[in-house]
């Protein structure tokens, strides 16, 4: 192999050795007090090393008559390294040199940037990810010599001791796998349980003489709702009482005739006749009793009544009186709906399901229901989904049964429903309350020892409590979760800037 072909290989080996040495050196100094509190950084280089600003506004490093200016350019493009080269302060073509930069970040492997000439500068081959907080090792080969420098740049990083964490209430969690339970938000309304609605009718016509219960009252099963004078009921009761007396008389005649027949005093025909009359009396009594039972009366109490026309209309269930269509003096028919009583121990939440969600809403899915106007909350399962869409709104309805023994849910109350549609396993997730906005980034503050550094994230799906992290954070890294805003506040007090 010729000497000409060996030169590039030897150059790469030399640069690699130098960069490795610089990385080790920078790692030892990156957590020093000076590095943490001096945002402008510390240059590491050969003789004549100075911390200066170059013509392009970047950091310029000089050894002898050769200088390199490092900038992070991000106007209209993703952040990128640009290197400008100078000899005795005058620009030189970027094609005359080769360069590499290695970045070391908290909790991240070293990142090596190669450079290619473009225009009047050398352009890095990768994006410089935010935040621009790192230790940089620079190596440039020019005219057969290798020049190396280094600097530290701190951004969006703050030191907080354990005592500070305790006093500010900052909670630490570890990023890792999670099961997301995405929710579909649906609007809805609370309505009565249709199976618990009873419409009360009198069953017998008459004139209303008492209405002791009123609209909105809660009544127990058997409570008297109204009292009616009913001639029809009086007739039925009279028929029952008469049938009772006829049966008693028939029983007495039968016993007498039976005794006389057994003693052969009367003929058998007379005995059989009284037996038939007894059976007919029993049938008549049972028929009159059945008529009373048909309108809700207890025949056995009829003989105790002083007023045969008095008809007490009672509540068939325990519940709330929601409608009342009766007043004293009113003549009512047997089929008139005079009260509606509703058992409110359970209620329905009827949620509006839009066409886009029809394929993911299923029977049995759990849903969290919350009032839009109050803090009332409840949970239940979807028990019914309409098979047809509403002709006007083109939506379906999903029904959730809610426990309402507390009586807090009311008919007509507007609610929002969060329906759990599926469970998704993700490799890395953080809590939603850990997310903060900083420099137009969505970040979490990642913990390294006593230091917290903002880490911009690329986020995926969430369920309102946890959010999937697609990029920017690895499983096992600790971050500020609860009260993470306190870290942002401390960072603001420290005067951290987004300045390159």
CSV table of C-alpha atoms in Angstrom, one decimal:
chain,number,residue,atom,x,y,z
A,1,UNK,CA,0.0,0.0,0.0
A,2,UNK,CA,1.4,3.5,-0.9
A,3,UNK,CA,2.1,6.2,1.6
A,4,UNK,CA,-0.6,8.3,0.0
A,5,UNK,CA,-3.3,5.7,0.8
A,6,UNK,CA,-2.0,5.3,4.4
A,7,UNK,CA,-2.4,9.0,5.2
A,8,UNK,CA,-6.2,9.1,5.6
A,9,UNK,CA,-6.2,6.0,7.7
A,10,UNK,CA,-3.4,7.3,10.0
A,11,UNK,CA,-5.3,10.6,10.3
A,12,UNK,CA,-8.5,8.9,11.4
A,13,UNK,CA,-6.7,6.8,14.0
A,14,UNK,CA,-4.9,9.9,15.4
A,15,UNK,CA,-8.2,11.9,15.6
A,16,UNK,CA,-9.9,9.0,17.4
A,17,UNK,CA,-7.1,8.7,20.0
A,18,UNK,CA,-7.2,12.5,20.6
A,19,UNK,CA,-11.1,12.5,20.9
A,20,UNK,CA,-11.0,9.6,23.4
A,21,UNK,CA,-8.5,11.4,25.5
A,22,UNK,CA,-10.6,14.6,25.4
A,23,UNK,CA,-13.8,12.8,26.3
A,24,UNK,CA,-12.2,11.2,29.4
A,25,UNK,CA,-10.7,14.6,30.4
A,26,UNK,CA,-14.1,16.4,29.9
A,27,UNK,CA,-16.0,13.8,31.9
A,28,UNK,CA,-13.8,14.5,34.9
A,29,UNK,CA,-14.4,18.2,34.7
A,30,UNK,CA,-18.0,18.4,33.5
A,31,UNK,CA,-19.6,18.3,36.9
A,32,UNK,CA,-17.3,20.8,38.5
A,33,UNK,CA,-18.8,23.9,40.1
A,34,UNK,CA,-17.2,26.1,37.4
A,35,UNK,CA,-18.8,24.1,34.6
A,36,UNK,CA,-22.2,24.1,36.2
A,37,UNK,CA,-22.4,27.8,36.8
A,38,UNK,CA,-20.5,29.2,33.8
A,39,UNK,CA,-22.9,28.9,30.8
A,40,UNK,CA,-20.2,30.3,28.4
A,41,UNK,CA,-18.1,27.1,29.1
A,42,UNK,CA,-14.4,26.4,29.4
A,43,UNK,CA,-12.2,25.9,26.4
A,44,UNK,CA,-9.6,23.1,26.5
A,45,UNK,CA,-6.8,23.4,24.0
A,46,UNK,CA,-3.2,24.0,23.2
A,47,UNK,CA,-1.2,27.1,23.7
A,48,UNK,CA,-2.8,30.5,23.2
A,49,UNK,CA,-6.2,29.1,24.2
A,50,UNK,CA,-8.7,31.9,24.7
A,51,UNK,CA,-12.5,32.1,25.2
A,52,UNK,CA,-13.5,34.4,22.3
A,53,UNK,CA,-16.4,35.2,20.0
A,54,UNK,CA,-15.7,34.7,16.3
A,55,UNK,CA,-16.9,36.7,13.3
A,56,UNK,CA,-19.9,34.4,12.9
A,57,UNK,CA,-20.9,34.8,16.5
A,58,UNK,CA,-19.6,31.4,17.6
A,59,UNK,CA,-16.9,30.2,19.9
A,60,UNK,CA,-13.5,30.6,18.4
A,61,UNK,CA,-10.5,28.5,19.3
A,62,UNK,CA,-6.9,29.3,18.4
A,63,UNK,CA,-3.6,27.5,18.4
A,64,UNK,CA,-0.7,29.4,16.8
A,65,UNK,CA,-1.9,30.9,13.6
A,66,UNK,CA,-4.8,28.5,13.1
A,67,UNK,CA,-8.3,29.1,14.4
A,68,UNK,CA,-11.6,27.3,14.3
A,69,UNK,CA,-15.0,28.9,15.0
A,70,UNK,CA,-17.8,26.6,16.2
A,71,UNK,CA,-21.4,27.7,15.7
A,72,UNK,CA,-24.8,26.0,16.2
A,73,UNK,CA,-26.9,27.3,13.3
A,74,UNK,CA,-30.7,26.9,13.6
A,75,UNK,CA,-32.3,29.7,11.5
A,76,UNK,CA,-34.8,28.0,9.3
A,77,UNK,CA,-33.2,24.6,9.7
A,78,UNK,CA,-32.7,22.0,12.5
A,79,UNK,CA,-29.8,22.9,14.7
A,80,UNK,CA,-26.5,22.0,13.0
A,81,UNK,CA,-22.8,22.5,13.7
A,82,UNK,CA,-20.9,24.8,11.4
A,83,UNK,CA,-17.1,25.2,11.6
A,84,UNK,CA,-15.4,28.2,10.0
A,85,UNK,CA,-11.6,28.0,9.6
A,86,UNK,CA,-9.1,30.9,9.8
A,87,UNK,CA,-5.3,31.3,9.2
A,88,UNK,CA,-3.9,34.5,10.9
A,89,UNK,CA,-7.5,35.7,11.3
A,90,UNK,CA,-8.4,35.3,7.6
A,91,UNK,CA,-10.9,32.7,6.3
A,92,UNK,CA,-9.5,29.6,4.6
A,93,UNK,CA,-11.4,27.1,2.4
A,94,UNK,CA,-13.1,24.3,4.3
A,95,UNK,CA,-11.8,21.8,1.9
A,96,UNK,CA,-8.3,22.3,3.3
A,97,UNK,CA,-9.2,20.6,6.6
A,98,UNK,CA,-11.0,17.7,8.2
A,99,UNK,CA,-12.9,17.9,11.5
A,100,UNK,CA,-14.8,15.9,14.1
A,101,UNK,CA,-16.7,16.8,17.2
A,102,UNK,CA,-17.8,14.5,20.0
A,103,UNK,CA,-20.6,15.5,22.4
A,104,UNK,CA,-21.0,14.0,25.8
A,105,UNK,CA,-24.4,14.5,27.5
A,106,UNK,CA,-25.9,13.5,30.9
A,107,UNK,CA,-27.2,10.0,30.7
A,108,UNK,CA,-26.4,9.6,27.0
A,109,UNK,CA,-23.7,7.8,25.0
A,110,UNK,CA,-21.1,10.0,23.3
A,111,UNK,CA,-22.2,11.3,19.9
A,112,UNK,CA,-19.6,11.7,17.1
A,113,UNK,CA,-20.1,14.4,14.4
A,114,UNK,CA,-18.3,14.2,11.1
A,115,UNK,CA,-18.0,17.3,8.8
A,116,UNK,CA,-18.2,17.9,5.1
A,117,UNK,CA,-17.3,21.1,3.3
A,118,UNK,CA,-20.2,23.3,2.2
A,119,UNK,CA,-19.8,26.8,0.9
A,120,UNK,CA,-17.4,28.6,3.3
A,121,UNK,CA,-17.8,26.2,6.3
A,122,UNK,CA,-17.7,22.6,7.4
A,123,UNK,CA,-21.2,21.2,8.0
A,124,UNK,CA,-21.9,18.6,10.7
A,125,UNK,CA,-23.6,15.4,9.5
A,126,UNK,CA,-26.2,15.2,12.3
A,127,UNK,CA,-28.8,17.4,14.1
A,128,UNK,CA,-27.6,18.9,17.4
A,129,UNK,CA,-30.5,17.7,19.6
A,130,UNK,CA,-31.9,20.0,22.3
A,131,UNK,CA,-31.1,20.9,24.9
A,132,UNK,CA,-27.7,22.1,23.9
A,133,UNK,CA,-26.2,21.1,27.2
A,134,UNK,CA,-23.0,19.0,26.7
A,135,UNK,CA,-19.2,18.7,26.8
A,136,UNK,CA,-17.7,19.1,23.4
A,137,UNK,CA,-14.4,17.7,22.1
A,138,UNK,CA,-13.2,19.2,18.9
A,139,UNK,CA,-10.5,17.8,16.6
A,140,UNK,CA,-9.4,19.5,13.3
A,141,UNK,CA,-6.6,18.2,10.9
A,142,UNK,CA,-5.0,21.0,8.9
A,143,UNK,CA,-1.7,20.8,6.9
A,144,UNK,CA,-0.8,17.5,8.5
A,145,UNK,CA,-1.3,18.7,12.1
A,146,UNK,CA,-4.2,17.8,14.4
A,147,UNK,CA,-5.6,20.6,16.6
A,148,UNK,CA,-7.9,19.8,19.5
A,149,UNK,CA,-10.0,21.9,21.8
A,150,UNK,CA,-12.9,21.4,24.2
A,151,UNK,CA,-15.6,23.3,25.9
A,152,UNK,CA,-18.7,22.8,28.1
A,153,UNK,CA,-22.1,24.3,27.5
A,154,UNK,CA,-24.9,24.2,30.1
A,155,UNK,CA,-28.5,24.8,29.2
A,156,UNK,CA,-31.8,24.0,31.0
A,157,UNK,CA,-30.0,22.4,33.9
A,158,UNK,CA,-30.4,23.1,37.6
A,159,UNK,CA,-28.9,21.7,40.8
A,160,UNK,CA,-31.4,20.7,43.6
A,161,UNK,CA,-30.5,18.9,46.8
A,162,UNK,CA,-32.6,16.3,48.6
A,163,UNK,CA,-33.6,19.0,51.1
A,164,UNK,CA,-34.8,21.2,48.3
A,165,UNK,CA,-36.8,18.4,46.8
A,166,UNK,CA,-38.5,17.6,50.1
A,167,UNK,CA,-39.3,21.3,50.8
A,168,UNK,CA,-40.8,21.8,47.3
A,169,UNK,CA,-42.7,18.6,47.2
A,170,UNK,CA,-41.1,17.3,44.0
A,171,UNK,CA,-41.8,13.6,43.5
A,172,UNK,CA,-39.4,11.4,41.6
A,173,UNK,CA,-40.5,8.5,39.4
A,174,UNK,CA,-38.7,6.2,36.9
A,175,UNK,CA,-39.6,6.0,33.3
A,176,UNK,CA,-40.5,2.6,32.1
A,177,UNK,CA,-43.1,0.3,30.5
A,178,UNK,CA,-46.8,1.1,31.2
A,179,UNK,CA,-50.2,0.0,30.3
A,180,UNK,CA,-52.2,2.8,28.7
A,181,UNK,CA,-55.9,2.9,28.9
A,182,UNK,CA,-56.9,5.4,26.3
A,183,UNK,CA,-60.3,7.0,26.8
A,184,UNK,CA,-62.9,8.3,24.4
A,185,UNK,CA,-64.5,11.5,25.6
A,186,UNK,CA,-68.3,11.6,24.9
A,187,UNK,CA,-70.9,14.2,25.9
A,188,UNK,CA,-74.1,12.9,27.5
A,189,UNK,CA,-77.1,13.5,29.8
A,190,UNK,CA,-78.5,11.8,32.9
A,191,UNK,CA,-81.9,10.3,32.6
A,192,UNK,CA,-84.2,8.1,34.7
A,193,UNK,CA,-83.8,4.3,34.5
A,194,UNK,CA,-86.7,3.5,32.3
A,195,UNK,CA,-87.2,0.2,34.0
A,196,UNK,CA,-87.9,2.0,37.3
A,197,UNK,CA,-90.6,4.3,36.2
A,198,UNK,CA,-94.2,3.5,37.3
A,199,UNK,CA,-97.2,5.5,36.2
A,200,UNK,CA,-100.0,5.3,38.8
A,201,UNK,CA,-103.7,5.0,37.7
A,202,UNK,CA,-106.7,4.8,40.1
A,203,UNK,CA,-108.2,1.6,38.6
A,204,UNK,CA,-111.6,2.8,39.8
A,205,UNK,CA,-113.4,6.1,38.8
A,206,UNK,CA,-114.4,8.6,41.4
A,207,UNK,CA,-114.1,12.1,43.0
A,208,UNK,CA,-110.8,13.1,44.6
A,209,UNK,CA,-111.2,14.1,48.2
A,210,UNK,CA,-107.6,14.1,49.4
A,211,UNK,CA,-104.1,14.5,47.9
A,212,UNK,CA,-101.6,14.3,50.7
A,213,UNK,CA,-98.5,13.9,48.5
A,214,UNK,CA,-96.9,16.4,46.3
A,215,UNK,CA,-94.6,16.7,43.3
A,216,UNK,CA,-91.0,16.1,44.1
A,217,UNK,CA,-91.6,14.1,47.3
A,218,UNK,CA,-89.9,10.8,48.0
A,219,UNK,CA,-92.4,8.2,49.1
A,220,UNK,CA,-92.1,4.6,50.3
A,221,UNK,CA,-93.9,1.7,48.8
A,222,UNK,CA,-97.5,1.6,50.1
A,223,UNK,CA,-97.7,5.3,50.9
A,224,UNK,CA,-101.1,6.8,50.3
A,225,UNK,CA,-100.9,9.2,47.3
A,226,UNK,CA,-104.5,10.2,47.1
A,227,UNK,CA,-108.0,9.4,48.4
A,228,UNK,CA,-111.0,9.0,46.1
A,229,UNK,CA,-114.7,8.5,46.7
A,230,UNK,CA,-115.7,5.8,44.3
A,231,UNK,CA,-119.2,4.5,43.9
A,232,UNK,CA,-118.0,1.6,41.7
A,233,UNK,CA,-115.7,0.5,44.5
A,234,UNK,CA,-118.5,0.8,47.0
A,235,UNK,CA,-120.7,-1.4,44.9
A,236,UNK,CA,-117.9,-4.0,44.6
A,237,UNK,CA,-117.3,-4.0,48.3
A,238,UNK,CA,-121.1,-4.3,49.0
A,239,UNK,CA,-121.2,-7.2,46.6
A,240,UNK,CA,-118.4,-8.9,48.5
A,241,UNK,CA,-120.0,-8.3,51.9
A,242,UNK,CA,-123.3,-9.7,50.6
A,243,UNK,CA,-121.6,-12.7,49.2
A,244,UNK,CA,-119.9,-13.3,52.5
A,245,UNK,CA,-123.3,-13.3,54.3
A,246,UNK,CA,-124.9,-15.5,51.6
A,247,UNK,CA,-122.1,-18.0,52.0
A,248,UNK,CA,-122.5,-18.0,55.8
A,249,UNK,CA,-126.2,-18.7,55.4
A,250,UNK,CA,-125.5,-21.4,52.9
A,251,UNK,CA,-123.0,-23.0,55.2
A,252,UNK,CA,-125.5,-23.1,58.1
A,253,UNK,CA,-128.3,-24.6,55.9
A,254,UNK,CA,-125.9,-27.2,54.6
A,255,UNK,CA,-124.8,-28.3,58.0
A,256,UNK,CA,-128.4,-28.5,59.2
A,257,UNK,CA,-129.6,-30.5,56.2
A,258,UNK,CA,-126.6,-32.8,56.4
A,259,UNK,CA,-127.4,-33.6,60.0
A,260,UNK,CA,-131.1,-34.2,59.2
A,261,UNK,CA,-130.2,-36.4,56.3
A,262,UNK,CA,-127.8,-38.5,58.3
A,263,UNK,CA,-130.6,-39.0,60.9
A,264,UNK,CA,-132.9,-39.9,58.0
A,265,UNK,CA,-135.3,-37.1,58.8
A,266,UNK,CA,-135.1,-35.4,55.4
A,267,UNK,CA,-134.7,-36.7,51.9
A,268,UNK,CA,-131.4,-36.9,50.2
A,269,UNK,CA,-132.6,-34.5,47.5
A,270,UNK,CA,-132.9,-31.6,50.0
A,271,UNK,CA,-129.4,-32.4,51.3
A,272,UNK,CA,-128.0,-32.2,47.8
A,273,UNK,CA,-129.8,-29.0,47.1
A,274,UNK,CA,-128.3,-27.2,50.1
A,275,UNK,CA,-124.9,-28.6,49.1
A,276,UNK,CA,-125.3,-27.0,45.7
A,277,UNK,CA,-126.4,-23.7,47.1
A,278,UNK,CA,-123.3,-23.7,49.4
A,279,UNK,CA,-121.0,-24.2,46.4
A,280,UNK,CA,-122.7,-21.4,44.4
A,281,UNK,CA,-122.3,-19.1,47.4
A,282,UNK,CA,-118.5,-19.9,47.6
A,283,UNK,CA,-118.2,-19.2,43.9
A,284,UNK,CA,-120.0,-15.9,44.2
A,285,UNK,CA,-117.8,-14.8,47.1
A,286,UNK,CA,-114.6,-15.7,45.3
A,287,UNK,CA,-115.8,-13.8,42.2
A,288,UNK,CA,-116.5,-10.6,44.2
A,289,UNK,CA,-113.1,-11.0,45.9
A,290,UNK,CA,-111.4,-11.3,42.6
A,291,UNK,CA,-113.0,-8.0,41.4
A,292,UNK,CA,-111.6,-6.2,44.4
A,293,UNK,CA,-108.2,-7.7,44.0
A,294,UNK,CA,-108.2,-6.5,40.4
A,295,UNK,CA,-108.2,-2.9,41.5
A,296,UNK,CA,-105.7,-3.4,44.2
A,297,UNK,CA,-108.0,-3.9,47.2
A,298,UNK,CA,-107.6,-6.5,49.9
A,299,UNK,CA,-111.0,-8.3,50.3
A,300,UNK,CA,-110.3,-9.5,53.8
A,301,UNK,CA,-110.2,-6.0,55.1
A,302,UNK,CA,-113.5,-4.9,53.6
A,303,UNK,CA,-115.6,-5.9,56.6
A,304,UNK,CA,-113.5,-3.5,58.7
A,305,UNK,CA,-114.2,-0.4,56.6
A,306,UNK,CA,-116.6,2.2,57.9
A,307,UNK,CA,-116.9,4.0,54.5
A,308,UNK,CA,-117.2,1.7,51.5
A,309,UNK,CA,-116.7,4.5,49.0
A,310,UNK,CA,-113.2,5.5,50.3
A,311,UNK,CA,-110.5,4.4,47.9
A,312,UNK,CA,-106.9,5.0,48.9
A,313,UNK,CA,-104.5,5.1,46.0
A,314,UNK,CA,-101.1,3.9,47.2
A,315,UNK,CA,-97.6,4.1,45.7
A,316,UNK,CA,-96.6,0.7,44.1
A,317,UNK,CA,-92.8,1.4,44.7
A,318,UNK,CA,-90.5,3.5,46.8
A,319,UNK,CA,-89.3,6.5,44.7
A,320,UNK,CA,-89.7,10.1,43.7
A,321,UNK,CA,-92.9,11.6,42.5
A,322,UNK,CA,-92.0,13.2,39.2
A,323,UNK,CA,-95.4,14.0,37.8
A,324,UNK,CA,-98.8,14.8,39.4
A,325,UNK,CA,-102.0,15.3,37.5
A,326,UNK,CA,-104.7,15.3,40.2
A,327,UNK,CA,-106.4,17.8,42.5
A,328,UNK,CA,-109.2,17.8,45.1
A,329,UNK,CA,-112.6,17.7,43.6
A,330,UNK,CA,-111.5,16.3,40.3
A,331,UNK,CA,-113.4,13.5,38.7
A,332,UNK,CA,-111.0,10.9,37.5
A,333,UNK,CA,-111.4,7.8,35.3
A,334,UNK,CA,-109.9,4.4,36.0
A,335,UNK,CA,-107.3,4.8,33.3
A,336,UNK,CA,-106.1,8.4,34.1
A,337,UNK,CA,-102.4,8.7,34.8
A,338,UNK,CA,-102.5,10.7,38.1
A,339,UNK,CA,-98.9,10.2,39.4
A,340,UNK,CA,-95.5,9.1,38.1
A,341,UNK,CA,-93.2,7.5,40.7
A,342,UNK,CA,-89.5,6.8,39.8
A,343,UNK,CA,-87.1,4.6,41.7
A,344,UNK,CA,-83.9,6.8,41.5
A,345,UNK,CA,-81.6,4.3,43.2
A,346,UNK,CA,-80.1,3.8,39.7
A,347,UNK,CA,-79.9,6.2,36.8
A,348,UNK,CA,-78.8,6.1,33.2
A,349,UNK,CA,-76.0,8.2,31.6
A,350,UNK,CA,-76.9,8.4,27.9
A,351,UNK,CA,-73.7,9.3,25.9
A,352,UNK,CA,-73.7,10.6,22.4
A,353,UNK,CA,-71.5,8.4,20.2
A,354,UNK,CA,-70.2,10.0,17.0
A,355,UNK,CA,-69.8,8.0,13.8
A,356,UNK,CA,-66.0,8.1,14.1
A,357,UNK,CA,-66.2,6.3,17.4
A,358,UNK,CA,-68.7,3.7,16.6
A,359,UNK,CA,-66.1,1.0,15.8
A,360,UNK,CA,-64.4,1.3,19.1
A,361,UNK,CA,-67.4,1.6,21.5
A,362,UNK,CA,-68.5,-1.8,22.8
A,363,UNK,CA,-70.9,-3.3,25.3
A,364,UNK,CA,-69.3,-3.9,28.7
A,365,UNK,CA,-66.7,-1.2,28.4
A,366,UNK,CA,-66.1,0.8,31.6
A,367,UNK,CA,-66.9,4.5,31.6
A,368,UNK,CA,-66.2,7.3,34.1
A,369,UNK,CA,-69.0,9.8,34.2
A,370,UNK,CA,-68.6,13.4,35.5
A,371,UNK,CA,-71.0,16.2,35.7
A,372,UNK,CA,-70.1,19.3,33.6
A,373,UNK,CA,-71.4,21.7,36.3
A,374,UNK,CA,-70.4,20.0,39.6
A,375,UNK,CA,-67.8,17.6,41.0
A,376,UNK,CA,-70.2,14.6,41.0
A,377,UNK,CA,-68.5,11.5,39.5
A,378,UNK,CA,-69.5,7.9,39.0
A,379,UNK,CA,-68.5,4.8,37.1
A,380,UNK,CA,-70.4,2.1,35.3
A,381,UNK,CA,-70.4,-0.2,32.2
A,382,UNK,CA,-72.0,0.3,28.8
A,383,UNK,CA,-75.2,-1.8,28.9
A,384,UNK,CA,-76.8,-0.8,25.7
A,385,UNK,CA,-75.9,0.8,22.4
A,386,UNK,CA,-78.6,1.9,19.9
A,387,UNK,CA,-78.7,-0.1,16.7
A,388,UNK,CA,-79.8,2.8,14.6
A,389,UNK,CA,-78.4,6.3,14.2
A,390,UNK,CA,-80.4,9.4,15.1
A,391,UNK,CA,-81.9,10.7,11.8
A,392,UNK,CA,-81.1,14.3,12.5
A,393,UNK,CA,-77.7,14.1,14.3
A,394,UNK,CA,-76.4,10.9,12.7
A,395,UNK,CA,-75.2,9.7,16.1
A,396,UNK,CA,-75.8,6.7,18.3
A,397,UNK,CA,-76.4,6.4,22.0
A,398,UNK,CA,-74.5,4.4,24.6
A,399,UNK,CA,-76.1,3.8,27.9
A,400,UNK,CA,-74.3,3.4,31.2
A,401,UNK,CA,-76.1,2.4,34.4
A,402,UNK,CA,-75.0,4.4,37.5
A,403,UNK,CA,-75.6,3.7,41.1
A,404,UNK,CA,-77.5,6.6,42.7
A,405,UNK,CA,-78.2,5.6,46.2
A,406,UNK,CA,-76.7,8.9,47.3
A,407,UNK,CA,-79.3,10.7,45.2
A,408,UNK,CA,-76.8,13.1,43.7
A,409,UNK,CA,-77.5,12.3,40.0
A,410,UNK,CA,-80.5,14.1,38.7
A,411,UNK,CA,-82.5,13.7,35.5
A,412,UNK,CA,-81.4,16.2,32.8
A,413,UNK,CA,-77.9,16.8,34.2
A,414,UNK,CA,-75.3,17.2,31.5
A,415,UNK,CA,-72.2,15.0,31.8
A,416,UNK,CA,-69.0,14.0,30.1
A,417,UNK,CA,-68.2,10.3,29.8
A,418,UNK,CA,-64.6,8.9,29.5
A,419,UNK,CA,-64.9,5.4,28.0
A,420,UNK,CA,-62.0,3.0,28.3
A,421,UNK,CA,-61.7,1.5,24.8
A,422,UNK,CA,-58.6,-0.7,25.0
A,423,UNK,CA,-55.3,-1.4,26.8
A,424,UNK,CA,-52.0,-0.6,25.1
A,425,UNK,CA,-48.6,-1.8,26.3
A,426,UNK,CA,-45.8,0.8,25.7
A,427,UNK,CA,-42.1,0.4,26.5
A,428,UNK,CA,-41.5,3.9,27.9
A,429,UNK,CA,-44.1,6.2,29.5
A,430,UNK,CA,-44.1,9.1,32.0
A,431,UNK,CA,-46.9,10.7,34.0
A,432,UNK,CA,-48.9,13.5,32.3
A,433,UNK,CA,-48.2,15.9,35.3
A,434,UNK,CA,-44.5,15.6,34.7
A,435,UNK,CA,-44.8,17.4,31.4
A,436,UNK,CA,-43.8,21.1,31.2
A,437,UNK,CA,-43.3,23.6,28.5
A,438,UNK,CA,-39.9,25.2,28.2
A,439,UNK,CA,-38.5,27.2,25.2
A,440,UNK,CA,-41.4,25.9,23.1
A,441,UNK,CA,-40.4,22.3,24.0
A,442,UNK,CA,-42.5,19.8,25.8
A,443,UNK,CA,-40.1,18.5,28.4
A,444,UNK,CA,-39.6,16.4,31.5
A,445,UNK,CA,-36.9,17.2,34.0
A,446,UNK,CA,-34.5,14.2,34.1
A,447,UNK,CA,-32.6,13.6,37.3
A,448,UNK,CA,-28.9,12.8,37.4
A,449,UNK,CA,-27.6,12.9,41.0
A,450,UNK,CA,-28.4,16.4,42.3
A,451,UNK,CA,-28.9,17.8,38.8
A,452,UNK,CA,-32.2,18.1,36.8
A,453,UNK,CA,-32.0,18.8,33.1
A,454,UNK,CA,-34.9,19.5,30.7
A,455,UNK,CA,-35.3,16.8,28.2
A,456,UNK,CA,-37.5,17.5,25.1
A,457,UNK,CA,-39.7,14.6,24.3
A,458,UNK,CA,-41.5,13.2,21.3
A,459,UNK,CA,-44.8,11.9,22.7
A,460,UNK,CA,-47.2,9.3,21.5
A,461,UNK,CA,-50.5,8.1,22.9
A,462,UNK,CA,-51.9,8.9,26.3
A,463,UNK,CA,-54.8,8.0,28.5
A,464,UNK,CA,-55.0,11.2,30.5
A,465,UNK,CA,-52.7,9.9,33.2
A,466,UNK,CA,-49.7,8.4,31.4
A,467,UNK,CA,-48.2,9.3,28.1
A,468,UNK,CA,-46.0,7.2,25.7
A,469,UNK,CA,-42.5,8.5,25.1
A,470,UNK,CA,-41.4,7.8,21.5
A,471,UNK,CA,-38.0,9.6,21.8
A,472,UNK,CA,-36.0,11.6,24.3
A,473,UNK,CA,-36.1,9.4,27.3
A,474,UNK,CA,-35.1,5.8,28.1
A,475,UNK,CA,-36.5,3.3,30.4
A,476,UNK,CA,-34.9,3.4,33.8
A,477,UNK,CA,-34.2,7.2,33.8
A,478,UNK,CA,-35.6,9.1,36.8
A,479,UNK,CA,-37.6,12.3,36.3
A,480,UNK,CA,-39.5,14.9,38.3
A,481,UNK,CA,-43.2,13.8,38.3
A,482,UNK,CA,-45.4,15.3,41.0
A,483,UNK,CA,-45.0,19.1,41.4
A,484,UNK,CA,-42.5,19.2,38.5
A,485,UNK,CA,-43.4,22.9,37.9
A,486,UNK,CA,-41.2,23.6,40.9
A,487,UNK,CA,-38.2,22.5,38.9
A,488,UNK,CA,-39.1,24.9,36.1
A,489,UNK,CA,-39.6,27.7,38.6
A,490,UNK,CA,-36.1,27.1,40.1
A,491,UNK,CA,-34.7,27.0,36.6
A,492,UNK,CA,-36.3,30.3,35.9
A,493,UNK,CA,-34.8,31.8,39.0
A,494,UNK,CA,-31.3,30.7,38.0
A,495,UNK,CA,-31.6,32.8,34.8
A,496,UNK,CA,-31.1,29.8,32.4
A,497,UNK,CA,-31.2,30.9,28.8
A,498,UNK,CA,-31.7,29.2,25.4
A,499,UNK,CA,-28.7,30.9,23.8
A,500,UNK,CA,-26.2,29.4,21.5
